[in-house]
Coordinates of C-alpha atoms and ligand atoms in Angstrom, one line a residue:
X1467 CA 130.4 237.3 54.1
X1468 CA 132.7 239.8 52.1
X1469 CA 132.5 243.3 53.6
X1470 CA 132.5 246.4 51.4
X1471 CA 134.1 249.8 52.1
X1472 CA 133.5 252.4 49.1
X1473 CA 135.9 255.5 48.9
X1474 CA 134.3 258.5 47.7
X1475 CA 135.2 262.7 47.3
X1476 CA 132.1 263.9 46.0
X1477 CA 128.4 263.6 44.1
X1478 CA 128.6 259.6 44.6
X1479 CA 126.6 257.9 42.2
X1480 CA 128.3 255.3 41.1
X1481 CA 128.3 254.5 45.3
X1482 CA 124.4 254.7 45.1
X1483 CA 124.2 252.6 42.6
X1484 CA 126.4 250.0 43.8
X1485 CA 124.3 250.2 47.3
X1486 CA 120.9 249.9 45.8
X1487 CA 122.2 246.7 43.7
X1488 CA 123.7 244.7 47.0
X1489 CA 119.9 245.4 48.1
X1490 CA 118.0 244.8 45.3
X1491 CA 120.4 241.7 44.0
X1492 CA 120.8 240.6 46.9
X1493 CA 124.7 240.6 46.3
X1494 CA 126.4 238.4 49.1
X1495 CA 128.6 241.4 50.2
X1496 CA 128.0 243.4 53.4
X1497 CA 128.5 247.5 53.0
X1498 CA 130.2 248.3 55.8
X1499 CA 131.2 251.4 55.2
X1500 CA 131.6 255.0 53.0
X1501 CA 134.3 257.0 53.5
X1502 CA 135.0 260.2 52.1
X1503 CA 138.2 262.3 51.9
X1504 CA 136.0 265.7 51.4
X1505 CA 133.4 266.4 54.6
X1506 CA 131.3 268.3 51.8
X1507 CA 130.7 265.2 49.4
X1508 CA 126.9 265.3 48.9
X1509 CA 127.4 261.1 48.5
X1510 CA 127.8 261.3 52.6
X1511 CA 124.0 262.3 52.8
X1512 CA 122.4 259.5 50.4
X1513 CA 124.8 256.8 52.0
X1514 CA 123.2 258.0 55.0
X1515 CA 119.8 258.2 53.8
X1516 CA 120.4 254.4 52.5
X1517 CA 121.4 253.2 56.0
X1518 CA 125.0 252.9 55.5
X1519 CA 127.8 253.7 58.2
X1520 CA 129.6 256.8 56.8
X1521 CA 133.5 258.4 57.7
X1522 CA 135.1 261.5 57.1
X1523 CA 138.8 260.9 56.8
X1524 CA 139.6 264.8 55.3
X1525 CA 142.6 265.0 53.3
X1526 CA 143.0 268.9 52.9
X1527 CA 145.7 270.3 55.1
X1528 CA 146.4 266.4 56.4
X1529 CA 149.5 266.5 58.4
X1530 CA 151.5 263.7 57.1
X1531 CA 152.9 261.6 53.8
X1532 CA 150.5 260.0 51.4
X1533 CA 150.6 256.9 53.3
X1534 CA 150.3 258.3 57.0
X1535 CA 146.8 259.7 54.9
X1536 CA 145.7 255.6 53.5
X1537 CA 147.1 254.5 57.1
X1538 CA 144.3 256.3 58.4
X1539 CA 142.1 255.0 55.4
X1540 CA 143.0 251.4 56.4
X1541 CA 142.3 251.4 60.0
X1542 CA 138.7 253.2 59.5
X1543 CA 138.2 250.0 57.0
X1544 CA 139.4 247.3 59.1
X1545 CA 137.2 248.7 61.9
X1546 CA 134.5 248.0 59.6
X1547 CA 135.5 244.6 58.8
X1548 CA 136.8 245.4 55.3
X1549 CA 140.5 243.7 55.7
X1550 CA 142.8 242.3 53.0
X1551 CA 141.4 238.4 54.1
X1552 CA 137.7 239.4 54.0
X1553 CA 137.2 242.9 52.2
X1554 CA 136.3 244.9 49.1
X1555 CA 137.4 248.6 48.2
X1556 CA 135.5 250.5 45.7
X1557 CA 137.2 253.7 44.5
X1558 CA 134.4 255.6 42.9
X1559 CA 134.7 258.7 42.3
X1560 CA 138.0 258.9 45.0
X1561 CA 139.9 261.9 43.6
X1562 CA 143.1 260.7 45.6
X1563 CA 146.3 258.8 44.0
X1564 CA 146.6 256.1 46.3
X1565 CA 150.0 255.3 48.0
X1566 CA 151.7 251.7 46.5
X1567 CA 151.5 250.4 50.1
X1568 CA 147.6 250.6 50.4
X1569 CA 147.3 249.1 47.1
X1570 CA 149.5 246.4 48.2
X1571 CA 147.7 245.8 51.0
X1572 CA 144.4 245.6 49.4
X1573 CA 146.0 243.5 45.9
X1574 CA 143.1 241.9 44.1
X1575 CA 140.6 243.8 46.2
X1576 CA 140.5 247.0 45.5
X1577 CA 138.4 248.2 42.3
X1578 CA 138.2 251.3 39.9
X1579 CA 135.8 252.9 38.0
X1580 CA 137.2 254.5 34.9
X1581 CA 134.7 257.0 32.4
X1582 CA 136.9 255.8 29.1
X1583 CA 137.6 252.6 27.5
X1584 CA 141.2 251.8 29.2
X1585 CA 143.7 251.7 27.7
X1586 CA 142.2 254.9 26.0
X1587 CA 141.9 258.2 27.8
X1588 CA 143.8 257.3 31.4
X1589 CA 144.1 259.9 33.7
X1590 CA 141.9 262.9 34.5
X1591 CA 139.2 264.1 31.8
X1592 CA 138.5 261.3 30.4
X1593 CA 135.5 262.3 28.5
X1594 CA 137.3 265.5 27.5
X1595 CA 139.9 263.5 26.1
X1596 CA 137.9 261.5 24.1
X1597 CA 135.8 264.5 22.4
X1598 CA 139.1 266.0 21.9
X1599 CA 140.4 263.5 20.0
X1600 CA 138.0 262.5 17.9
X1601 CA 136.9 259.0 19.1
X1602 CA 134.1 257.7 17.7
X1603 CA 132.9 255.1 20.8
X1604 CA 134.2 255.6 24.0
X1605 CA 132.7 254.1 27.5
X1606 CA 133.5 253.3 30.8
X1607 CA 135.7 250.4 32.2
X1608 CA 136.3 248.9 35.9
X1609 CA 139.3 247.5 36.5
X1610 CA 141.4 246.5 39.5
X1611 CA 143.9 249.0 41.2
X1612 CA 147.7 248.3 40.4
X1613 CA 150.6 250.7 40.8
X1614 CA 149.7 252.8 37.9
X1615 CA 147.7 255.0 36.4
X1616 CA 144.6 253.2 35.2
X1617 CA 146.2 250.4 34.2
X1618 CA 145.1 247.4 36.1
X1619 CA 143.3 244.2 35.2
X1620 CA 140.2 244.8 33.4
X1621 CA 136.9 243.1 34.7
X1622 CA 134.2 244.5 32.6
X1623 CA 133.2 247.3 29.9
X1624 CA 130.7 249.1 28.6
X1625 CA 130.6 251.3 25.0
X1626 CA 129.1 254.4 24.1
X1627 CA 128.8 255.7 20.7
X1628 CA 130.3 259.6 20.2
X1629 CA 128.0 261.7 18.2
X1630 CA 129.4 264.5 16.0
X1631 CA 127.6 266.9 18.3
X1632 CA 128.4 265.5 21.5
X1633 CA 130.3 267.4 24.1
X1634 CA 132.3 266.7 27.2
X1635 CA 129.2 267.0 29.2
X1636 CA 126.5 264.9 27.2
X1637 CA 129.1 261.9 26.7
X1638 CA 130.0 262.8 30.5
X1639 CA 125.8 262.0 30.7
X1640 CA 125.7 259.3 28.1
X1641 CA 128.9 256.8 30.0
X1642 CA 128.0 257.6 33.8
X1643 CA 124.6 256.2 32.7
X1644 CA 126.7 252.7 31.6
X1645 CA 128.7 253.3 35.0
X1646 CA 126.1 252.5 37.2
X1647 CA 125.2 249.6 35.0
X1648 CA 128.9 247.9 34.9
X1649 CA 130.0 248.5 38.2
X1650 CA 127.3 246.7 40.6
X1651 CA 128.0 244.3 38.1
X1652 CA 131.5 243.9 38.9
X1653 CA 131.0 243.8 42.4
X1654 CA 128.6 241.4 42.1
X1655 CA 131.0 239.1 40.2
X1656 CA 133.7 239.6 42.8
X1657 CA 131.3 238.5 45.5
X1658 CA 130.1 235.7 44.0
X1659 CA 133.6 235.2 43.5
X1660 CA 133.6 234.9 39.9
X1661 CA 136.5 236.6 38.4
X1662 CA 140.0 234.9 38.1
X1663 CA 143.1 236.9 37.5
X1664 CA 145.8 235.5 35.7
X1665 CA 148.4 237.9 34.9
X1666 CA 146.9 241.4 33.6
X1667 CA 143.9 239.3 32.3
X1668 CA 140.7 238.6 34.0
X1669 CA 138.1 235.7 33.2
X1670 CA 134.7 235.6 34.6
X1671 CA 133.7 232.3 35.5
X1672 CA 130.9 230.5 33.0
X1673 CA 131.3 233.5 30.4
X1674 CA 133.1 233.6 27.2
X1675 CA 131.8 230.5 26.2
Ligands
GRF713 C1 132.7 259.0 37.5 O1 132.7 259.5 36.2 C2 133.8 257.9 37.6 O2 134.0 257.2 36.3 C3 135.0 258.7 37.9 O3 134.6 259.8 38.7 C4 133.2 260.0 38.5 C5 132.5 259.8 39.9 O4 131.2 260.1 39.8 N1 136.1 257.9 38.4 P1 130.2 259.8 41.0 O5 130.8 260.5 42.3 O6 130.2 258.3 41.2 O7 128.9 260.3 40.7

């Protein structure tokens, strides 16, 4: 069976959500582990509460390059069993730029969850961005990791429609609730091993028909 490692730095929902579906779905994937980059991240506790084995790999005052940081990252992971033949990696909510060597490690395996409809609104704020500039939908999209910033392959979307009244904080509300919808779902597509990548396009197997 697969083996799931999920990289988080704070609140952890879209982690919480993701673990309740591999229970409730029964989603062939195994979760290994949690790791967070922040000992504080209050995502530790209900990953705990839910069973799962947690790590603290802190990044603040880490002595050492970006990549002597993932090194670290990837040997807590592959303890776990979550390798580049037989693992996942679920950034959610990881407030880290990844190094180009653990993504290239991880290629194909490593997932994103993004509050904006990519290409729209890359990049930090996302929600912000979207209020700002007038967008009347926005949403949330999970993608795989490539090189830059948000701009792998897609897998799946959700939309959201921006009221005239809506702020940074009540769209914030209105697309994390579509979060933990689409991204279970995309792990559960990955572990059934659904999703083909050709190029910077994804299919799902037995959809789009
Ligand atoms: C989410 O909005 C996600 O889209 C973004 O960071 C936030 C993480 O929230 N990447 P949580 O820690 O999963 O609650």
């Amino acid at each position: 069976m697969l083996s799931l490692g999920i990289l988080i730095s704070g609140r952890g929902s879209n982690m919480e959500s993701i673990l309740k579906a591999i229970k409730k779905q029964k989603i062939p994937i195994n979760p290994a582990v949690v790791i967070s980059n922040n000992p504080d991240a209050v995502g530790l506790k209900i990953a705990q509460k839910m069973g799962v084995k947690t790590e603290i790999i802190e990044s603040k005052g880490f002595p050492g390059s970006r990549w002597d940081y993932d090194k670290k990252i990837i040997q807590v992971l592959s303890r776990h069993g979550v390798t580049e033949k037989n693992g996942l990696v679920c950034l959610a909510g990881f407030m880290r730029i990844i190094s180009p060597e653990f993504i290239r490690k991880y290629k194909n395996r490593m997932l994103n969850i993004h509050p904006a409809m990519l290409p729209s609104f890359p990049g930090l704020h996302a929600q912000r961005q979207a209020v700002e500039y007038g967008a009347k939908y926005s949403g949330c999209t999970v993608h795989f990791v490539d090189d830059g910033v948000d701009t792998g392959p897609i897998i799946l979307q959700a939309v959201v429609k921006v009221k005239d009244d809506d702020t940074e904080e009540t769209l914030s509300k209105k697309i994390l609730a579509k979060e933990h919808k689409i991204y279970p779902q995309a792990v559960k597509l990955f572990a059934e091993g659904k999703i083909k990548i050709s190029g910077r396009k994804t299919f799902i197997k037995n959809q789009g028909r």
